[in-house]
Coordinates of C-alpha atoms in Angstrom, one line a residue:
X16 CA -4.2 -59.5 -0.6
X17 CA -5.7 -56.7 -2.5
X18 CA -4.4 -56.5 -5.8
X19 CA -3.4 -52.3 -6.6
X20 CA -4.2 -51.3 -9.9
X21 CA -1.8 -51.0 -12.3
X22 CA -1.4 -47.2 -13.5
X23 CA -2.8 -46.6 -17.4
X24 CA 0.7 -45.7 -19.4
X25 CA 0.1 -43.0 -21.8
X26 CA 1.3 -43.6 -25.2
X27 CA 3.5 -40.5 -25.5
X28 CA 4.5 -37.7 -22.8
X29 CA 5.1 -33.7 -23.7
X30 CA 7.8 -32.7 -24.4
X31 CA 9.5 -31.6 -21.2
X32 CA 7.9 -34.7 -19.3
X33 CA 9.6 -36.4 -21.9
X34 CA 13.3 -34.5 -21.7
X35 CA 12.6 -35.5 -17.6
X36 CA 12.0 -38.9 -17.7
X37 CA 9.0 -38.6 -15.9
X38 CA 5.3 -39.8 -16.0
X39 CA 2.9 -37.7 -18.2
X40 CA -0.8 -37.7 -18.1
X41 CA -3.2 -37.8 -21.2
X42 CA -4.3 -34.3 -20.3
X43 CA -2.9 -31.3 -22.1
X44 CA -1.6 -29.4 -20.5
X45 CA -0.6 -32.1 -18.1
X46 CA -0.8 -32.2 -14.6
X47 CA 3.0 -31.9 -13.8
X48 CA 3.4 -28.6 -16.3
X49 CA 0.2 -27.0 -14.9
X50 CA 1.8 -27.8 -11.4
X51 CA 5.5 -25.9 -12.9
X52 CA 3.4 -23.0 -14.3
X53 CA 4.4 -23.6 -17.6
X54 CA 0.9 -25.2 -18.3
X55 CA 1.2 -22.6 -22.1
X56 CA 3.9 -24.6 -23.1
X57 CA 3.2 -27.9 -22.7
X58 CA 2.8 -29.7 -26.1
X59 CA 3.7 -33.0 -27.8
X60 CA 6.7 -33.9 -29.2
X61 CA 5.8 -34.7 -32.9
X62 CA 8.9 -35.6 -33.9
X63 CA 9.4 -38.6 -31.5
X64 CA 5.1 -39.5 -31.3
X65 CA 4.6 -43.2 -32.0
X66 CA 1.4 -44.0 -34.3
X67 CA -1.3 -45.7 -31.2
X68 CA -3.4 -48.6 -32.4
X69 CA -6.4 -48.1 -32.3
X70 CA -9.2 -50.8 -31.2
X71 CA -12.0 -49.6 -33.7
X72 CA -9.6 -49.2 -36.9
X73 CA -8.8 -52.7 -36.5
X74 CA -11.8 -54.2 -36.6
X75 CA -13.3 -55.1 -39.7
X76 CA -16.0 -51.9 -41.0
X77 CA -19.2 -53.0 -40.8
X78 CA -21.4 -51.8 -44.0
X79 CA -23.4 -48.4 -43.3
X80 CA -27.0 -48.2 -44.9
X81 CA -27.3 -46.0 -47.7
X82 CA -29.9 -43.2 -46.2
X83 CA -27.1 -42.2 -43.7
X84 CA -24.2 -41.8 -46.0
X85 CA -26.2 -38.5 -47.1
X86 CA -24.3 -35.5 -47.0
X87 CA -23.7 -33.3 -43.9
X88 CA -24.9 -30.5 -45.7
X89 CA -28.3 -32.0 -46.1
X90 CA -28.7 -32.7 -42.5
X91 CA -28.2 -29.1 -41.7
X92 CA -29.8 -27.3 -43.7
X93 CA -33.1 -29.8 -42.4
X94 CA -32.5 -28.8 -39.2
X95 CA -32.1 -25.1 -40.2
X96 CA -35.4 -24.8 -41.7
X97 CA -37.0 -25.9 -38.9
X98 CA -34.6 -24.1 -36.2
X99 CA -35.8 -20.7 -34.9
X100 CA -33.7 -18.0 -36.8
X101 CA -32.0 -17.2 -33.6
X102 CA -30.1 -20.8 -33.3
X103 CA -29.0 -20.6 -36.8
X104 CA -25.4 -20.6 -36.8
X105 CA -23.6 -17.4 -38.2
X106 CA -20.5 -17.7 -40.4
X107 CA -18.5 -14.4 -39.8
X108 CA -15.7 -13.7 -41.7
X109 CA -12.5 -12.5 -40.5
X110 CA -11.2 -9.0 -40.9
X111 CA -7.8 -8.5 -43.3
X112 CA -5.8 -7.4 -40.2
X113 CA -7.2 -10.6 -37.8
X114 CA -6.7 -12.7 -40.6
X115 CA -2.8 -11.2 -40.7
X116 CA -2.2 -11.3 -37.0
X117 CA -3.1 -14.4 -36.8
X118 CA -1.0 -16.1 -39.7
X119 CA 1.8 -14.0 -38.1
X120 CA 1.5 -14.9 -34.6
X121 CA 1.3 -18.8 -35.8
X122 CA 4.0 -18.6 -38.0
X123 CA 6.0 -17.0 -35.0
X124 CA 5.0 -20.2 -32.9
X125 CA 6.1 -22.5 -35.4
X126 CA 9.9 -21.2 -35.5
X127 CA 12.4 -22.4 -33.6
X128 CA 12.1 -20.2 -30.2
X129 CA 15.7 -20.1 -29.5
X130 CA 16.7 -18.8 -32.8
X131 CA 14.3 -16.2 -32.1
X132 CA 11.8 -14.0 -29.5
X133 CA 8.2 -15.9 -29.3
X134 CA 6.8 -12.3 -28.2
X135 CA 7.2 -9.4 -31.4
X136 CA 6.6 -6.6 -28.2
X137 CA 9.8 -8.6 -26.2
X138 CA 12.0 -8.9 -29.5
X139 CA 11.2 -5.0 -30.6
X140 CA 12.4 -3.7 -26.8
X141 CA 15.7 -6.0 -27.3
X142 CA 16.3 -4.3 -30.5
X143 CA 15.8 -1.1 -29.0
X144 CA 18.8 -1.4 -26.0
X145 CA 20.9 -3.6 -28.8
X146 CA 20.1 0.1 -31.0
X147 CA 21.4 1.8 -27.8
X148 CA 24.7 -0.2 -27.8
X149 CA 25.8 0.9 -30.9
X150 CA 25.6 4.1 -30.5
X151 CA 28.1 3.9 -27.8
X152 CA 30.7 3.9 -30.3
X153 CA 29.6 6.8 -32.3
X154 CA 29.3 10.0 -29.9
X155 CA 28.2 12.1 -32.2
X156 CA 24.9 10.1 -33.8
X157 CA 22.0 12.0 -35.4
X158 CA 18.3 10.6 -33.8
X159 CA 17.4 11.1 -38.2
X160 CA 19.7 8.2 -38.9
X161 CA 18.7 5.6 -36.1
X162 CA 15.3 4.3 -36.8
X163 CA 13.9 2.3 -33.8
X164 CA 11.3 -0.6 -34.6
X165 CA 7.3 0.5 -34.0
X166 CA 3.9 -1.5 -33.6
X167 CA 1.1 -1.7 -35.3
X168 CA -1.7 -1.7 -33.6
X169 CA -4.2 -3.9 -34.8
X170 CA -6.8 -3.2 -32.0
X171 CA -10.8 -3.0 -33.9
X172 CA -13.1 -1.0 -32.4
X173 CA -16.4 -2.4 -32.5
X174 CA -19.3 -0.8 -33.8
X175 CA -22.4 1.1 -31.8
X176 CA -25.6 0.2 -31.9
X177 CA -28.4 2.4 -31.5
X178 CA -31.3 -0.5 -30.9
X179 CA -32.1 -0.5 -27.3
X180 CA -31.8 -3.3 -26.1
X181 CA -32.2 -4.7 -22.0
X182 CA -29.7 -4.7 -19.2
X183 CA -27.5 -7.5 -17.9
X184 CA -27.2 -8.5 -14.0
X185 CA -25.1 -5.3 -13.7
X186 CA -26.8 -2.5 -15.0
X187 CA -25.3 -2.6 -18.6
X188 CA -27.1 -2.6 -22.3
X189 CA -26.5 -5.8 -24.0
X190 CA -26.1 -3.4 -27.2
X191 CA -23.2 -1.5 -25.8
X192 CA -19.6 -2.4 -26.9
X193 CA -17.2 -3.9 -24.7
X194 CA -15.2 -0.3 -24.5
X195 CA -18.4 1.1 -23.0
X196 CA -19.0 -1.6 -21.1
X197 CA -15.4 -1.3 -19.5
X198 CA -15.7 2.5 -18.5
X199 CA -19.1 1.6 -17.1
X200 CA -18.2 -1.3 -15.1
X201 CA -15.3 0.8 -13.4
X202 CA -17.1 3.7 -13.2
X203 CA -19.9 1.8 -11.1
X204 CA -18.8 -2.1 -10.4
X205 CA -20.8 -4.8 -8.3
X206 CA -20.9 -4.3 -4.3
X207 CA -18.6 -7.2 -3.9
X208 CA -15.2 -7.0 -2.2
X209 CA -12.2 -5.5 -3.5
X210 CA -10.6 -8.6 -4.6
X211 CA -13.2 -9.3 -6.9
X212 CA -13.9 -5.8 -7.9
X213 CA -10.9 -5.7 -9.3
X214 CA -11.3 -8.7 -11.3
X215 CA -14.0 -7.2 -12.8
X216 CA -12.6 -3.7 -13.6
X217 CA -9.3 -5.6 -15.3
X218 CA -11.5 -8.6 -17.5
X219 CA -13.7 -5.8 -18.4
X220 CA -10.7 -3.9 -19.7
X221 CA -9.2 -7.2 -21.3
X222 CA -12.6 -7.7 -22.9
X223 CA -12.1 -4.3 -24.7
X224 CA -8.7 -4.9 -26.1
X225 CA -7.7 -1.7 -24.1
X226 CA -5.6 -4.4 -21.8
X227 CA -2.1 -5.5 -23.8
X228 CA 1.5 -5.6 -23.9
X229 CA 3.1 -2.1 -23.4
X230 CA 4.8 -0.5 -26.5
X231 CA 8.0 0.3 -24.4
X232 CA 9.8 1.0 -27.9
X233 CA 8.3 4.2 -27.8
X234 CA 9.3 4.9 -24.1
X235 CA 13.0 4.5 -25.5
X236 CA 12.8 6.7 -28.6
X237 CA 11.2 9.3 -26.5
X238 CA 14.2 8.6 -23.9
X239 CA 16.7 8.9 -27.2
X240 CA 15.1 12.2 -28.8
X241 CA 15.2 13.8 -25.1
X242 CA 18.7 12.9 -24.8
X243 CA 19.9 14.3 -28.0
X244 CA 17.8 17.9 -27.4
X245 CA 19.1 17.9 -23.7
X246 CA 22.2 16.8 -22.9
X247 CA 25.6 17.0 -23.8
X248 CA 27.4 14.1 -25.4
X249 CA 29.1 12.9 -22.6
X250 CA 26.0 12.6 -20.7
X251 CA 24.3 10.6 -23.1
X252 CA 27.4 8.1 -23.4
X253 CA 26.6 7.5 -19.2
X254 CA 23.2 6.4 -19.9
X255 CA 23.5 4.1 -22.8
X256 CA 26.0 2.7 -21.2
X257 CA 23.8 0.8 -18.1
X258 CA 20.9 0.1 -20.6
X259 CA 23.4 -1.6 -22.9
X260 CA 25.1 -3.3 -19.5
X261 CA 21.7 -5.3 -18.7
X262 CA 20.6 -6.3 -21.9
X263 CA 22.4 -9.5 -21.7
X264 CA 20.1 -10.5 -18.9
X265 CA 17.0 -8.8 -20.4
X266 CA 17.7 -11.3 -23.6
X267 CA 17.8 -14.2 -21.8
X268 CA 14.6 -13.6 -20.5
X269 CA 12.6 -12.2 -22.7
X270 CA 13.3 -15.3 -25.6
X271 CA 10.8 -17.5 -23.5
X272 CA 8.1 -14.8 -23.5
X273 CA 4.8 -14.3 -24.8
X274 CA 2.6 -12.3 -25.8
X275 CA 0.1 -14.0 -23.3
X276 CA 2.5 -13.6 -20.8
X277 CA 3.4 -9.9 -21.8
X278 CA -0.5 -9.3 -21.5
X279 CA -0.6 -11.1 -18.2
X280 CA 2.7 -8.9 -16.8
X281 CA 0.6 -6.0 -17.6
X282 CA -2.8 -6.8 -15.7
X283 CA 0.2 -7.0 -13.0
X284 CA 0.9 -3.7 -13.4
X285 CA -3.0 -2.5 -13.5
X286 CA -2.8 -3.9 -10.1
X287 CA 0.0 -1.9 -8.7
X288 CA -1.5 1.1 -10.0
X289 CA -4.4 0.6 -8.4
X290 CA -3.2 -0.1 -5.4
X291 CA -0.9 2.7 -5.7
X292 CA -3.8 5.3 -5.8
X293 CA -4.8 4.4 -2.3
X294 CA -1.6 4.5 -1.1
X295 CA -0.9 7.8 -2.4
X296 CA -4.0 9.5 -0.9
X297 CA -2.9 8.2 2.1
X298 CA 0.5 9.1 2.7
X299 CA 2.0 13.0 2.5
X300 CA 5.4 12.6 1.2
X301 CA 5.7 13.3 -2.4
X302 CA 6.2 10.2 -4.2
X303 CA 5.7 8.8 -8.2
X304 CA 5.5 5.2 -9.7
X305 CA 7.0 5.3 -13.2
X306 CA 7.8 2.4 -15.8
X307 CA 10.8 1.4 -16.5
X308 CA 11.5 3.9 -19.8
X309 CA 10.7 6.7 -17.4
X310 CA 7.2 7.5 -18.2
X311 CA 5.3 8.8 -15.0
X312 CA 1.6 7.0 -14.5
X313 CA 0.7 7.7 -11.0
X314 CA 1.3 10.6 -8.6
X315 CA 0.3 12.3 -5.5
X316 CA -0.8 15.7 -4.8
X317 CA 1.9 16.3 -2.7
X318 CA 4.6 15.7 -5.6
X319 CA 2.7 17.5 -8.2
X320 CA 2.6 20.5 -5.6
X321 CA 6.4 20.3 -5.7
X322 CA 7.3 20.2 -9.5
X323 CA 4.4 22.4 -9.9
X324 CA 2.0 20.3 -11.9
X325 CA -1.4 19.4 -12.2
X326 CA -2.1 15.9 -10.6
X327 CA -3.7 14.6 -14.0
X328 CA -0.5 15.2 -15.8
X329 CA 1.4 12.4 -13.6
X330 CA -0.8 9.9 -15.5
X331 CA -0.7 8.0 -18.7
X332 CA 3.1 8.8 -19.2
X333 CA 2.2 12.8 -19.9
X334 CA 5.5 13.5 -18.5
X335 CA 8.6 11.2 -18.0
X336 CA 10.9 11.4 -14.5
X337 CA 14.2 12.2 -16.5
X338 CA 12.4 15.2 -17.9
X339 CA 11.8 16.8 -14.7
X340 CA 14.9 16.0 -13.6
X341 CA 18.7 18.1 -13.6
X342 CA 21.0 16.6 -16.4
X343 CA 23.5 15.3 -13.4
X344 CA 20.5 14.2 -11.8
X345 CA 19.1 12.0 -14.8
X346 CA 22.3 10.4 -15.3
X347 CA 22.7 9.4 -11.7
X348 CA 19.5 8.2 -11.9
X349 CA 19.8 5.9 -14.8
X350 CA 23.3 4.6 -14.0
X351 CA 22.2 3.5 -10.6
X352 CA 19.4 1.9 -11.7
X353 CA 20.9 -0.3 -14.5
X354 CA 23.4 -1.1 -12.0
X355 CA 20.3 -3.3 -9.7
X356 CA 17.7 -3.2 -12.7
X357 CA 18.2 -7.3 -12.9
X358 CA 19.8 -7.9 -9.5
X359 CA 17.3 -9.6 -7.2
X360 CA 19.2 -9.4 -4.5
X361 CA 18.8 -5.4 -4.3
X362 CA 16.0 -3.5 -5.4
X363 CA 15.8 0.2 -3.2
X364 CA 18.1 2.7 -3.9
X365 CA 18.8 5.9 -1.8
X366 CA 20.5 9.0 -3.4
X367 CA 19.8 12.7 -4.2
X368 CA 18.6 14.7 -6.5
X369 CA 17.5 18.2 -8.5
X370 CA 14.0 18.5 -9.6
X371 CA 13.2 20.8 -11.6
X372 CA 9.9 22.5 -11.2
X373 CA 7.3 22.8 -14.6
X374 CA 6.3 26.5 -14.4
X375 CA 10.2 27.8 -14.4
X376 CA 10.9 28.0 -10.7
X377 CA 14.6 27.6 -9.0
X378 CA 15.3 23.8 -9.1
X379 CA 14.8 22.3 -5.5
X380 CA 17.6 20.0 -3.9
X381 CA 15.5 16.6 -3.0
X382 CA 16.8 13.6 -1.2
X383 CA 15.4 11.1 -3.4
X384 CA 14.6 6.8 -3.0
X385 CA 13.5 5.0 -5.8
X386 CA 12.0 1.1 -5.5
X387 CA 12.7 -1.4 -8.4
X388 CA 8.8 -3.5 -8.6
X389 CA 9.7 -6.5 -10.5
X390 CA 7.4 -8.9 -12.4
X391 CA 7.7 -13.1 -12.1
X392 CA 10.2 -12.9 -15.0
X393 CA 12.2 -10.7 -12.6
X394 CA 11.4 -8.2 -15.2
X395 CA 11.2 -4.2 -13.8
X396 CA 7.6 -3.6 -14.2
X397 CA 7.8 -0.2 -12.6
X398 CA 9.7 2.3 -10.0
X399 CA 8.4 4.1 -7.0
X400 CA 10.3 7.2 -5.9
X401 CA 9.8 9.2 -2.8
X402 CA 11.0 12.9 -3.1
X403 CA 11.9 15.0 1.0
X404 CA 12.5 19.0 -0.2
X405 CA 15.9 19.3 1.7

């Protein structure tokens, strides 16, 4: 009888292989973590690694001649002088800010992620709602004394070039940076199909640095100063009072995030919004996609026709939905949304409204249904409303 092979066993498993009891691969990430999409997170356990023997320590070290002990430095710069300048390697040195993002993001690794949030963009929104609950018991707080948390964008821009240089397989100068390369490559992209046009629009983005997690904290501060101009007290208490209800559940996600998968969650929502721009040229009910602070980033002609604004204005968060909205109508808005924000199980809503129009017309009675889009984390990524005129 043939004799089966006898599977290799791997001298220590990752650490959720491990916690399993189950067979781990030499690969990381292994095979069994890529397979439960948690390939990012699959590492060793140091703590419980075993020392392997290995074969060629053990054996006795044979001598090495003398001419190559030489130093490494001597064999390189040999082969430099007689290398073409352009295969020279290049030592570049790392700005102040990459050299502080990056001893910040690996000293946010390090730390124990359940005494903390792995993402700085995850933990500063938490802080934000867990602002929000406390000022439910202080009705009459001043927006001067509660100072949410803010970024710091550390985004360089690189800088032009005015050599010419040749074009690439699409059209593009090899001198141009990778912003110009972006707006060119969706301005005009390869005559491929959609699916991989849009691969190209969004790496080309990602390339540029203009692709990265959403600074919602400002979304909430411009939700807090709007509140406090706005609305009367008792309003305000009925909207802090949902966004404080789900941020039990919002925590409990967002302490296993990212900032890669932040950054992934929103090349999701690049996706919606482009396939929300053929969907609103298509259909003739007026209708908005919004995030889930309440700033509006897509819009038909139809439903700037009825709040009387231009179409470019319902992009890029110009305008949030609570702002054209009555005071009644805002808070009826927001409590019925925190009430399915995390609930799987329902995500459309149909209810009523007041808009109220931009250039100081009468307010128009709408019967108004909003759509909860939710990421993988079951995470609302964005809202789609549809607005009928009654």
């Amino acid at each position: 009888p043939k004799v089966k092979p006898r599977k290799r066993k791997v001298g220590h498993a990752c650490i959720f292989c491990r916690r399993s009891h189950m067979t781990c691969d030499p690969g990381r990430p292994c095979q069994r973590c890529i397979k439960r999409n948690i390939a990012h997170l699959c590492r060793d356990d140091d703590s419980s690694r075993k020392p392997e023997k290995n074969y060629e320590q053990s054996q006795p070290s044979k001598p090495v001649p003398e001419p190559l002990q030489a130093p490494a430095t001597d064999i390189v710069l040999s082969d430099q002088v007689n290398a073409p300048a352009h295969l020279i390697p290049q030592q570049t040195e790392l700005k102040p800010q990459q050299n502080a993002s990056s001893a910040a993001m690996q000293t946010l690794f390090e730390m124990n992620p359940n005494k903390m949030f792995v993402s700085e963009h995850a933990g500063s929104e938490f802080s934000s709602l867990a602002d929000f609950a406390t000022l439910l018991d202080d009705p009459s707080y001043n927006l001067a004394q509660t100072t949410l948390p803010a970024f710091t964008d550390t985004t360089d821009t690189a800088e032009t070039s005015a050599v010419p240089s040749s074009r690439n397989s699409q059209g593009i100068p090899e001198n141009s940076t990778a912003e110009d390369k972006f707006f060119l490559t969706a301005a005009d992209p390869l005559e491929t199909s959609p699916e991989e046009r849009l691969k190209q629009v969004i790496n080309a983005k990602l390339m540029a640095g203009l692709l990265k997690p959403f600074n919602y904290v400002n979304g909430y501060t411009r939700l807090q100063s709007y509140m406090d101009k706005n609305m009367s007290i008792q309003s305000r208490q009925r909207i802090l009072k949902p966004l404080s209800i789900f941020r039990p559940a919002f925590r409990a996600v967002a302490q296993s995030l990212t900032d890669v998968d932040l950054v992934l969650v929103e090349e999701s929502f690049e996706r919606i919004l482009l396939d929300y721009d053929r969907i609103f040229t298509s259909m003739a009910i007026p209708a908005c996609l919004w995030r889930r602070t309440g700033e509006i980033y897509r819009g038909n002609k139809e439903f700037a026709a009825l709040v009387n604004a231009d179409v470019l204005d319902l992009r890029d968060g110009k305008l949030a939905i609570y702002e054209l909205m009555q005071e009644d109508s805002a808070v009826n808005y927001w409590e019925k949304y925190g009430n399915i924000a995390f609930d799987s199980g329902h995500k459309a809503v149909l209810t009523s409204c007041t808009l109220l129009p931009r250039s100081g017309a009468p307010p128009i009675q709408c019967c108004f249904s909003f759509t909860i889009r939710r990421d993988r984390y079951n995470i609302p990524s964005c809202i789609v409303g549809n607005f009928i005129p009654v």
